[in-house]
Amino acid sequence: MKLNYILLNALVLGSTPLNALGTGNGKFGKSESHPPHVLSITISSNQPQPDNSLIGATISVVDTGTMQSLYDGTWQGSEIKVNISPLINVRVTVGEVEGYATPAEQTFETATQGERNLSFVYNACLVTVNATTNQSEHTDVAGSQITVAYDSVQKIISSGGSVKVPLGKSYTVTASDIQYYQTPSAQQLTAETASKDVSVVYNTCVLTVNVTGVDFADNKATITYDSVVQTAANGASVKVPYGKNIAVSFPEIDQYSKPIDEEFVASEPNKTVTANYVASGLLLHINSNQSDKADLASVRANVSWEGSDGVTIGDGETIGIPTGKVITITFPEVEGYKKPDNIVFTHNGGLAEKSGLYQTEVVTVTVNTDNSCLLY
């Protein structure tokens, strides 16, 4: 009779796992089940804890034999415990969190009993970007907009802001344009540590204008690059971007030579451009080969150069003329005199002193008592 009981029990149970039959007490028709296998799941990161950025990360537990979902939930900051059957194949995955490298899935076969601790660690690099300049003051660039980009993600921050980049990702840091500064070059970096400080440096040249030789109070120098035009009074400064071709020009001032325009490529933090105005004029003498110049008192010569309508000048007068120009002086006809030849010269600055000589011949007639005459 005992033998028949054992045979019947084997026929009922067959090869079915005991845990699938419930919590039997070992009597006929039932088996003693194993306690459930417990999964203890925790999520953390390489950032300061607790990391609230991970709140809401999805957690999925799947029986890979049946593809049945055993658990679907989200991380809320506390350990998650999942009771599952023993002796089955399980896959546990966690979802993506922006800015973090997603931990790899974990697969295993559950034991007959006991607890398995699973830990998933998200890794990120906290990138902090500061905008600075090559000058002592950085307020000009405080409002710069900085873009941190990886894959299809683009984050725009202000100076001093931070962005999380998944560990192992390549990312690019670019900065917005700031007037009068050279825009920093884009930086290609790789997230390799839990945090990284990045500096973007804006470069500018502080250009100071120094004018000598003339009262420049009512005038200004002109500074140009690309389509940008700035002006500066004597002793004043303006900022120009590194790498730009800068042209500095100075205005015409009567009776002074115009300084030569200066051109340079901005490549140093500070630069002074000095312009020296030299008294530039023409002093004209209108002479005669006779001791008496009364006939020439009202004579005025004409002075002209390229681009001018011409000005007149009398004996002993001074007028302003430009430097580097070909100057032509012409003299009017005066009855009884041979006028001077034109004077043509290139003015190189300073005071040019020129003379024109009118010539005449005086004929003296002497009448004698015998009505004869003598010519002298």
Short mmCIF file of C-alpha atoms in Angstrom, two decimals, residues 43 51-58 75 94-103 122-124 150 164-166:
data_model
loop_
_atom_site.label_atom_id
_atom_site.label_comp_id
_atom_site.label_asym_id
_atom_site.label_seq_id
_atom_site.Cartn_x
_atom_site.Cartn_y
_atom_site.Cartn_z
CA ILE A 43 19.86 53.50 -8.09
CA ASP A 51 20.84 62.79 -6.68
CA ASN A 52 17.32 64.01 -7.32
CA SER A 53 17.97 64.07 -11.06
CA LEU A 54 17.42 60.30 -11.00
CA ILE A 55 13.90 60.54 -9.56
CA GLY A 56 11.51 59.08 -12.11
CA ALA A 57 14.06 56.77 -13.78
CA THR A 58 12.19 53.70 -15.03
CA TRP A 75 12.83 55.28 -8.89
CA VAL A 94 16.76 50.96 -16.08
CA GLY A 95 15.74 53.81 -18.38
CA GLU A 96 17.70 56.74 -19.77
CA VAL A 97 18.18 59.90 -17.71
CA GLU A 98 19.28 63.00 -19.62
CA GLY A 99 22.87 63.91 -18.92
CA TYR A 100 23.83 60.48 -17.60
CA ALA A 101 25.33 57.35 -19.10
CA THR A 102 22.70 54.61 -18.71
CA PRO A 103 23.83 51.62 -16.61
CA TYR A 122 24.42 56.43 -13.51
CA ASN A 123 27.58 58.33 -14.50
CA ALA A 124 27.74 61.95 -15.60
CA TYR A 150 26.46 66.26 -27.41
CA LYS A 164 25.55 67.28 -17.12
CA VAL A 165 27.08 65.26 -19.95
CA PRO A 166 26.98 61.45 -19.98
#
